[in-house]
CSV table of C-alpha atoms in Angstrom, one decimal:
chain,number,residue,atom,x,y,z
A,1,UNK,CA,9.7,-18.7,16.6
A,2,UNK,CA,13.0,-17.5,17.7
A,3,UNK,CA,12.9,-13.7,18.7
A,4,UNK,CA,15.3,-10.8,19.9
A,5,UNK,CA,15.5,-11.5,24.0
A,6,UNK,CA,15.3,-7.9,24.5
A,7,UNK,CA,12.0,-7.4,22.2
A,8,UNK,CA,9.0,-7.5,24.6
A,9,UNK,CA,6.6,-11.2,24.2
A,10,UNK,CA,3.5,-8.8,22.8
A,11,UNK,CA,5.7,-6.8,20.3
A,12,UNK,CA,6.6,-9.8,18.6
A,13,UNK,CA,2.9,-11.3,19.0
A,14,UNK,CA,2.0,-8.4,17.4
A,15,UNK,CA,4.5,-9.1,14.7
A,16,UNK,CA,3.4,-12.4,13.9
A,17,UNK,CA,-0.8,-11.5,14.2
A,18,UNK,CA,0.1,-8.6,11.7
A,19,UNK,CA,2.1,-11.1,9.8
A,20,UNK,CA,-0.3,-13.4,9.7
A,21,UNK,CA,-3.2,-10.9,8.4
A,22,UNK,CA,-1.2,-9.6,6.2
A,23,UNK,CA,-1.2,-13.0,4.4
A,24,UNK,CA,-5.0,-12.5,5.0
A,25,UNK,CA,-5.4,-9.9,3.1
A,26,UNK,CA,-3.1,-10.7,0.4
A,27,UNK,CA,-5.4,-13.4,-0.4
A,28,UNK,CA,-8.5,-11.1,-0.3
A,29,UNK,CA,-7.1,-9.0,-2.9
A,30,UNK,CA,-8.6,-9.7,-6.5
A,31,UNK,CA,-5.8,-10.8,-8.6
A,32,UNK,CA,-5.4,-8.6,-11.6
A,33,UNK,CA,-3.2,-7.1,-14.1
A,34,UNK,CA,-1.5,-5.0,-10.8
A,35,UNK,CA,1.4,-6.3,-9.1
A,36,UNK,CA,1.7,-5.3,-5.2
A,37,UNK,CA,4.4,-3.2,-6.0
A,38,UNK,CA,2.2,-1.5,-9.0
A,39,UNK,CA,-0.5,-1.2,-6.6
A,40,UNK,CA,1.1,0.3,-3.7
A,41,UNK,CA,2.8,3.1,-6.1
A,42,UNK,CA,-0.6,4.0,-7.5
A,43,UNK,CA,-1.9,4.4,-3.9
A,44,UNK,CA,1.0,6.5,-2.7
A,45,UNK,CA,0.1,9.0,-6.2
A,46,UNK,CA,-3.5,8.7,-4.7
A,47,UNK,CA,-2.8,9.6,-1.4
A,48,UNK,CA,0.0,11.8,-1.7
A,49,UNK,CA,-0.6,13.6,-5.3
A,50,UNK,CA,2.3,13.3,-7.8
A,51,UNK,CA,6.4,12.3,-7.0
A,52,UNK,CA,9.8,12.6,-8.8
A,53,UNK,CA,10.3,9.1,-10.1
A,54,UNK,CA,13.1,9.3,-7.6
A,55,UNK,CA,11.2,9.3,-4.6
A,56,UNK,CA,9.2,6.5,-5.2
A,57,UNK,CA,11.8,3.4,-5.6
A,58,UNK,CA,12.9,3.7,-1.9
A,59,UNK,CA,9.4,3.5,0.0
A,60,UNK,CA,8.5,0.2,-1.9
A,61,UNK,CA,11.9,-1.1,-1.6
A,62,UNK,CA,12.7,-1.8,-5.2
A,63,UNK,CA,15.8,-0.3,-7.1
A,64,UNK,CA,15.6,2.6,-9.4
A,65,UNK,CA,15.6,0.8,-12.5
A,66,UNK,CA,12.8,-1.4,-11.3
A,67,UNK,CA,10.6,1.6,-10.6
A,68,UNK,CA,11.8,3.3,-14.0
A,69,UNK,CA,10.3,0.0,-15.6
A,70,UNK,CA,7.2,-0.4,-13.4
A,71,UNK,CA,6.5,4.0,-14.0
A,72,UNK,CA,6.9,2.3,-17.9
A,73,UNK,CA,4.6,0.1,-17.7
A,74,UNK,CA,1.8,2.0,-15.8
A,75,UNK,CA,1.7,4.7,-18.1
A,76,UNK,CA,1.5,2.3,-20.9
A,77,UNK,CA,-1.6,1.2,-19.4
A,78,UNK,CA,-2.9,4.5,-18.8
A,79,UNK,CA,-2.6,4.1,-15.3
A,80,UNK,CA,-0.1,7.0,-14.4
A,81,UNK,CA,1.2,9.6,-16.2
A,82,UNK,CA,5.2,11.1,-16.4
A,83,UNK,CA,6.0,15.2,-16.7
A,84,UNK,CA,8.6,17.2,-16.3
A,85,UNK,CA,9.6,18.7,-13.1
A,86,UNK,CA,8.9,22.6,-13.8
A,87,UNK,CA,11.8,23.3,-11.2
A,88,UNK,CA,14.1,21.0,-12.7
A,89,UNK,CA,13.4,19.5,-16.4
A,90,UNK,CA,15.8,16.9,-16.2
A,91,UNK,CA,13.4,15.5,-13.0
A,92,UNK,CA,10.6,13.4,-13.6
A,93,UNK,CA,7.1,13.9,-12.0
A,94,UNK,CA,4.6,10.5,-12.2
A,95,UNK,CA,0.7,11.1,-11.0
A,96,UNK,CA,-1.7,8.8,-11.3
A,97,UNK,CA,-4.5,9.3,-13.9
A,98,UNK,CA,-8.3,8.5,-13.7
A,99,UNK,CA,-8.1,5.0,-14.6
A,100,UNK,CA,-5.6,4.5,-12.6
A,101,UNK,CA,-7.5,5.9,-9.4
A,102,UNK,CA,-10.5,3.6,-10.7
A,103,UNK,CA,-8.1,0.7,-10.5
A,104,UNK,CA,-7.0,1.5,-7.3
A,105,UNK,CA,-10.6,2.5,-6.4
A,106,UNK,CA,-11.6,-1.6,-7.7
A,107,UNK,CA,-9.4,-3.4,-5.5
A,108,UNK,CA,-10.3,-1.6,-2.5
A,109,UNK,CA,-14.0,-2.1,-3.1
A,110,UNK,CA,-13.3,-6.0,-3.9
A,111,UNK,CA,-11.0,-5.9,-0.7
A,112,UNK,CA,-13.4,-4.3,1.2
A,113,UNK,CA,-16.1,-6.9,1.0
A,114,UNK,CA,-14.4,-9.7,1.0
A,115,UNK,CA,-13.2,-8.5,4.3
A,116,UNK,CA,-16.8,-7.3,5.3
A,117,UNK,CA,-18.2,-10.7,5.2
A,118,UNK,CA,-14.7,-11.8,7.6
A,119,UNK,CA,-15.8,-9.2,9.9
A,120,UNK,CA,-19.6,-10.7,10.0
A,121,UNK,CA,-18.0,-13.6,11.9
A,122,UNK,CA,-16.6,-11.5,15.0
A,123,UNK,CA,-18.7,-10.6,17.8
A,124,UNK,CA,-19.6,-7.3,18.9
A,125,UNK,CA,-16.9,-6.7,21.2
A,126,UNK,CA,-14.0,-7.8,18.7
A,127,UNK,CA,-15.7,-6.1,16.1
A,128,UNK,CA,-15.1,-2.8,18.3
A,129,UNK,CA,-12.4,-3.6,19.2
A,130,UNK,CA,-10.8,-3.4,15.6
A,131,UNK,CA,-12.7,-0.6,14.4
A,132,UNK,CA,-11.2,0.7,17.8
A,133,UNK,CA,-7.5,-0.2,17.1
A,134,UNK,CA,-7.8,2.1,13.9
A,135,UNK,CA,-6.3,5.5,14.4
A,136,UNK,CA,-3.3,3.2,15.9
A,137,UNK,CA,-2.6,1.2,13.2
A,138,UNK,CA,-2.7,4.6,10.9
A,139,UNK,CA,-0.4,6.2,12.8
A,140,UNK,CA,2.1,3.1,12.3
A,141,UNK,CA,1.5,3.5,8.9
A,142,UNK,CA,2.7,7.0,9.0
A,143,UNK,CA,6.2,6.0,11.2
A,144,UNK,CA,6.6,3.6,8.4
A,145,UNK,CA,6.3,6.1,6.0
A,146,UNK,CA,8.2,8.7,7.6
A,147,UNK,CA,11.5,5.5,8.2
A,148,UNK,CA,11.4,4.8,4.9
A,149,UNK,CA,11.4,8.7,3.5
């Protein structure tokens, strides 16, 4: 693996372990109807209540149009929902609607335990130890947000 000389040898460890669960996870979550993209959009409406349709492309690096046709689609399915921005009618405001938050709702819970019954094969100290590393890996979650707003 050829890395930046100046990164530190445990940031790009890091890197790659993340890297590598990442493809963990991506095969513990149930295939479906939702794309990553689709999902990650309706998680941002569930976390973060409604967005103008503008300020969604960016965060799940897609373009504009792509998140037009994706905000299309959703609603189709009954997943999200489009309005006009009360401050601006020429804005649009998405928010996810109550099938959608059960769809997100599914694929946590079928993400969940599959990843329970990983977790069963750890010992007690790496099992605290992740449970541990937690609130850290949150608050990189949030630094990624805050980059990509």
């Amino acid at each position: 693996m050829t890395t930046d000389p100046t990164m530190p040898a445990e940031d790009a460890a890091v890197a790659a372990g993340f890297e590598r669960f990442y493809e963990t996870l991506r095969r513990l979550t149930p295939r479906g109807p939702l794309s990553l993209t689709a999902a990650s959009t309706l998680r941002r409406l569930e976390r973060s209540g409604p967005h103008r349709l503008c300020e969604l492309y960016a965060p799940e690096g897609i373009s504009q149009p792509a998140m037009t046709q994706l905000v299309t689609r959703l609603e189709k399915e009954g997943l999200a929902e489009r309005t006009s921005d009360p401050s601006d009618g020429r804005a649009v405001i998405v928010s996810i609607t109550e099938a959608g938050r059960e769809a997100v709702s599914h694929r946590r819970r079928v993400r969940a335990e599959a990843l329970s019954e990983l977790l069963q094969g750890l010992t007690p100290e790496q099992y605290e130890a992740v449970v541990a590393a937690l609130p850290a890996l949150e608050r990189l979650s949030d630094l990624a947000t805050e980059q990509a707003s």
